[in-house]
GROMACS .gro file of C-alpha atoms in nm:
model
  204
    1UNK     CA    1   0.185  -2.858  -0.589
    2UNK     CA    2  -0.017  -2.921  -0.279
    3UNK     CA    3  -0.372  -2.791  -0.279
    4UNK     CA    4  -0.411  -2.451  -0.126
    5UNK     CA    5  -0.633  -2.428   0.185
    6UNK     CA    6  -0.884  -2.159   0.113
    7UNK     CA    7  -0.882  -2.043   0.477
    8UNK     CA    8  -0.519  -1.946   0.460
    9UNK     CA    9  -0.554  -1.706   0.171
   10UNK     CA   10  -0.219  -1.777   0.015
   11UNK     CA   11  -0.137  -1.567  -0.287
   12UNK     CA   12   0.082  -1.710  -0.576
   13UNK     CA   13   0.160  -1.531  -0.903
   14UNK     CA   14   0.060  -1.828  -1.116
   15UNK     CA   15  -0.294  -1.849  -0.983
   16UNK     CA   16  -0.366  -1.472  -0.913
   17UNK     CA   17  -0.509  -1.183  -1.112
   18UNK     CA   18  -0.520  -0.809  -1.041
   19UNK     CA   19  -0.852  -0.624  -1.077
   20UNK     CA   20  -0.834  -0.247  -1.125
   21UNK     CA   21  -1.176  -0.102  -1.081
   22UNK     CA   22  -1.306   0.232  -1.213
   23UNK     CA   23  -1.025   0.474  -1.134
   24UNK     CA   24  -1.165   0.741  -1.367
   25UNK     CA   25  -1.144   1.120  -1.414
   26UNK     CA   26  -1.491   1.197  -1.262
   27UNK     CA   27  -1.410   1.009  -0.949
   28UNK     CA   28  -1.124   1.245  -0.849
   29UNK     CA   29  -1.353   1.383  -0.566
   30UNK     CA   30  -1.346   1.045  -0.389
   31UNK     CA   31  -1.166   1.058  -0.052
   32UNK     CA   32  -0.790   0.997  -0.081
   33UNK     CA   33  -0.818   0.936  -0.461
   34UNK     CA   34  -0.452   1.027  -0.544
   35UNK     CA   35  -0.324   0.796  -0.272
   36UNK     CA   36  -0.552   0.511  -0.385
   37UNK     CA   37  -0.437   0.544  -0.752
   38UNK     CA   38  -0.069   0.557  -0.642
   39UNK     CA   39  -0.106   0.235  -0.445
   40UNK     CA   40  -0.297   0.064  -0.730
   41UNK     CA   41  -0.020   0.179  -0.974
   42UNK     CA   42   0.245   0.008  -0.768
   43UNK     CA   43   0.038  -0.309  -0.749
   44UNK     CA   44   0.020  -0.293  -1.128
   45UNK     CA   45   0.395  -0.243  -1.160
   46UNK     CA   46   0.460  -0.553  -0.949
   47UNK     CA   47   0.197  -0.755  -1.134
   48UNK     CA   48   0.372  -0.677  -1.460
   49UNK     CA   49   0.717  -0.779  -1.310
   50UNK     CA   50   0.573  -1.107  -1.189
   51UNK     CA   51   0.360  -1.182  -1.492
   52UNK     CA   52   0.041  -1.164  -1.297
   53UNK     CA   53  -0.237  -1.070  -1.540
   54UNK     CA   54  -0.446  -0.752  -1.475
   55UNK     CA   55  -0.786  -0.639  -1.589
   56UNK     CA   56  -0.923  -0.280  -1.593
   57UNK     CA   57  -1.284  -0.160  -1.590
   58UNK     CA   58  -1.453   0.175  -1.636
   59UNK     CA   59  -1.792   0.261  -1.508
   60UNK     CA   60  -2.004   0.428  -1.773
   61UNK     CA   61  -1.698   0.593  -1.936
   62UNK     CA   62  -1.917   0.819  -2.157
   63UNK     CA   63  -2.025   1.004  -1.843
   64UNK     CA   64  -1.751   0.932  -1.600
   65UNK     CA   65  -1.451   0.973  -1.825
   66UNK     CA   66  -1.149   0.757  -1.891
   67UNK     CA   67  -0.907   0.591  -1.643
   68UNK     CA   68  -0.669   0.847  -1.497
   69UNK     CA   69  -0.325   0.845  -1.654
   70UNK     CA   70  -0.134   0.827  -1.330
   71UNK     CA   71  -0.252   0.470  -1.279
   72UNK     CA   72  -0.003   0.375  -1.554
   73UNK     CA   73  -0.244   0.132  -1.715
   74UNK     CA   74  -0.118   0.180  -2.070
   75UNK     CA   75  -0.151  -0.139  -2.262
   76UNK     CA   76  -0.454  -0.262  -2.067
   77UNK     CA   77  -0.778  -0.245  -2.262
   78UNK     CA   78  -1.045  -0.096  -2.032
   79UNK     CA   79  -1.368  -0.289  -2.021
   80UNK     CA   80  -1.671  -0.067  -2.004
   81UNK     CA   81  -1.953  -0.150  -1.765
   82UNK     CA   82  -2.266  -0.019  -1.602
   83UNK     CA   83  -2.311  -0.301  -1.350
   84UNK     CA   84  -2.189  -0.245  -0.997
   85UNK     CA   85  -1.972  -0.551  -1.024
   86UNK     CA   86  -1.666  -0.604  -1.248
   87UNK     CA   87  -1.750  -0.972  -1.293
   88UNK     CA   88  -1.996  -0.953  -1.589
   89UNK     CA   89  -1.743  -0.735  -1.787
   90UNK     CA   90  -1.458  -0.967  -1.708
   91UNK     CA   91  -1.647  -1.294  -1.736
   92UNK     CA   92  -1.452  -1.409  -2.043
   93UNK     CA   93  -1.117  -1.333  -1.875
   94UNK     CA   94  -1.218  -1.548  -1.576
   95UNK     CA   95  -1.350  -1.829  -1.792
   96UNK     CA   96  -1.016  -1.859  -1.975
   97UNK     CA   97  -0.812  -1.898  -1.657
   98UNK     CA   98  -0.907  -2.228  -1.495
   99UNK     CA   99  -0.601  -2.208  -1.270
  100UNK     CA  100  -0.721  -1.888  -1.113
  101UNK     CA  101  -0.756  -1.903  -0.733
  102UNK     CA  102  -0.699  -1.544  -0.609
  103UNK     CA  103  -0.825  -1.195  -0.715
  104UNK     CA  104  -0.636  -0.887  -0.582
  105UNK     CA  105  -0.899  -0.608  -0.588
  106UNK     CA  106  -0.826  -0.236  -0.608
  107UNK     CA  107  -1.035   0.064  -0.694
  108UNK     CA  108  -1.353   0.260  -0.611
  109UNK     CA  109  -1.604   0.289  -0.469
  110UNK     CA  110  -1.567   0.043  -0.193
  111UNK     CA  111  -1.940   0.018  -0.098
  112UNK     CA  112  -2.044  -0.016  -0.458
  113UNK     CA  113  -1.831  -0.183  -0.723
  114UNK     CA  114  -1.567  -0.321  -0.488
  115UNK     CA  115  -1.821  -0.486  -0.262
  116UNK     CA  116  -2.035  -0.619  -0.542
  117UNK     CA  117  -1.731  -0.751  -0.728
  118UNK     CA  118  -1.599  -0.920  -0.418
  119UNK     CA  119  -1.946  -1.088  -0.343
  120UNK     CA  120  -1.963  -1.218  -0.707
  121UNK     CA  121  -1.611  -1.355  -0.697
  122UNK     CA  122  -1.665  -1.523  -0.361
  123UNK     CA  123  -1.983  -1.678  -0.504
  124UNK     CA  124  -1.774  -1.828  -0.779
  125UNK     CA  125  -1.544  -1.994  -0.521
  126UNK     CA  126  -1.253  -1.758  -0.571
  127UNK     CA  127  -1.040  -1.607  -0.294
  128UNK     CA  128  -1.071  -1.228  -0.285
  129UNK     CA  129  -0.796  -1.005  -0.148
  130UNK     CA  130  -0.909  -0.654  -0.100
  131UNK     CA  131  -0.614  -0.413  -0.114
  132UNK     CA  132  -0.738  -0.191   0.163
  133UNK     CA  133  -0.497   0.090   0.090
  134UNK     CA  134  -0.603   0.098  -0.278
  135UNK     CA  135  -0.980   0.119  -0.216
  136UNK     CA  136  -1.184   0.415  -0.112
  137UNK     CA  137  -1.527   0.582  -0.116
  138UNK     CA  138  -1.675   0.936  -0.102
  139UNK     CA  139  -1.793   0.855   0.247
  140UNK     CA  140  -1.547   0.707   0.493
  141UNK     CA  141  -1.838   0.540   0.679
  142UNK     CA  142  -1.933   0.356   0.359
  143UNK     CA  143  -1.576   0.259   0.314
  144UNK     CA  144  -1.545   0.127   0.661
  145UNK     CA  145  -1.865  -0.074   0.664
  146UNK     CA  146  -1.801  -0.217   0.319
  147UNK     CA  147  -1.464  -0.350   0.429
  148UNK     CA  148  -1.624  -0.507   0.732
  149UNK     CA  149  -1.908  -0.647   0.517
  150UNK     CA  150  -1.657  -0.809   0.282
  151UNK     CA  151  -1.462  -0.951   0.567
  152UNK     CA  152  -1.786  -1.098   0.705
  153UNK     CA  153  -1.833  -1.267   0.363
  154UNK     CA  154  -1.501  -1.428   0.361
  155UNK     CA  155  -1.278  -1.177   0.178
  156UNK     CA  156  -0.924  -1.115   0.303
  157UNK     CA  157  -0.826  -0.758   0.392
  158UNK     CA  158  -0.466  -0.690   0.301
  159UNK     CA  159  -0.230  -0.402   0.252
  160UNK     CA  160  -0.050  -0.357  -0.088
  161UNK     CA  161   0.293  -0.429   0.064
  162UNK     CA  162   0.162  -0.746   0.231
  163UNK     CA  163   0.032  -0.881  -0.089
  164UNK     CA  164   0.336  -0.780  -0.286
  165UNK     CA  165   0.566  -0.968  -0.044
  166UNK     CA  166   0.338  -1.274  -0.061
  167UNK     CA  167   0.354  -1.267  -0.439
  168UNK     CA  168   0.727  -1.239  -0.454
  169UNK     CA  169   0.772  -1.494  -0.172
  170UNK     CA  170   1.148  -1.488  -0.137
  171UNK     CA  171   1.427  -1.228  -0.128
  172UNK     CA  172   1.616  -1.460  -0.366
  173UNK     CA  173   1.347  -1.407  -0.633
  174UNK     CA  174   1.517  -1.280  -0.956
  175UNK     CA  175   1.283  -0.971  -0.963
  176UNK     CA  176   1.309  -0.893  -0.590
  177UNK     CA  177   1.550  -0.610  -0.632
  178UNK     CA  178   1.312  -0.433  -0.875
  179UNK     CA  179   1.021  -0.492  -0.652
  180UNK     CA  180   1.219  -0.371  -0.345
  181UNK     CA  181   1.267  -0.039  -0.522
  182UNK     CA  182   0.891  -0.009  -0.570
  183UNK     CA  183   0.805  -0.074  -0.206
  184UNK     CA  184   1.100   0.110  -0.061
  185UNK     CA  185   0.881   0.411   0.009
  186UNK     CA  186   0.582   0.331   0.234
  187UNK     CA  187   0.244   0.342   0.072
  188UNK     CA  188   0.085   0.689   0.112
  189UNK     CA  189  -0.151   0.747   0.395
  190UNK     CA  190  -0.508   0.687   0.277
  191UNK     CA  191  -0.681   0.747   0.609
  192UNK     CA  192  -0.694   0.382   0.719
  193UNK     CA  193  -0.536   0.436   1.059
  194UNK     CA  194  -0.831   0.630   1.169
  195UNK     CA  195  -1.076   0.367   1.050
  196UNK     CA  196  -0.908   0.076   1.221
  197UNK     CA  197  -0.769   0.228   1.541
  198UNK     CA  198  -0.939   0.177   1.881
  199UNK     CA  199  -1.198  -0.088   1.960
  200UNK     CA  200  -1.391  -0.067   1.634
  201UNK     CA  201  -1.686  -0.304   1.672
  202UNK     CA  202  -1.706  -0.371   1.302
  203UNK     CA  203  -1.363  -0.547   1.304
  204UNK     CA  204  -1.393  -0.751   1.620
   0.00000   0.00000   0.00000
């Protein structure tokens, strides 16, 4: 297989992993929380169909509660953390996957654990694909600026459907019909249009 050019940000099932960050009970007040979890859940369904590994973290679960059931993360062992990056908690998982090239990143909050995770992963030389319709914050200003900050640092901003179609690659894929059913309904609106529309100087 030809070496991937990092600048292209190609995503392949055999060299990708899905990170699910801190979608817990006490974060239900985060803006667009139900929509974010819904999109992350469909990313997880596709990951399972394509045998893409997934890891799940919980920020201080004693105080912030467990992962919400609607994520559908049964079977994943949540990794507890206090650090504002997933990387220390998932270090062992990363170390056992030398073929890993791309991390698909979902969860909350964008300006905290998503941003810090992205920077740590980029520092390790991994490609980071932020699933923009599966990440949010209490403040939409924090969300917007954090997305711009990650883009400045070299992360790729992608929608869930864009990443899913990159992963499946071909309508002739044996699991495509199942995946097509998952993405048949558009992802729920999570307020992104208002963030990106117009001449937003953060995204020039």
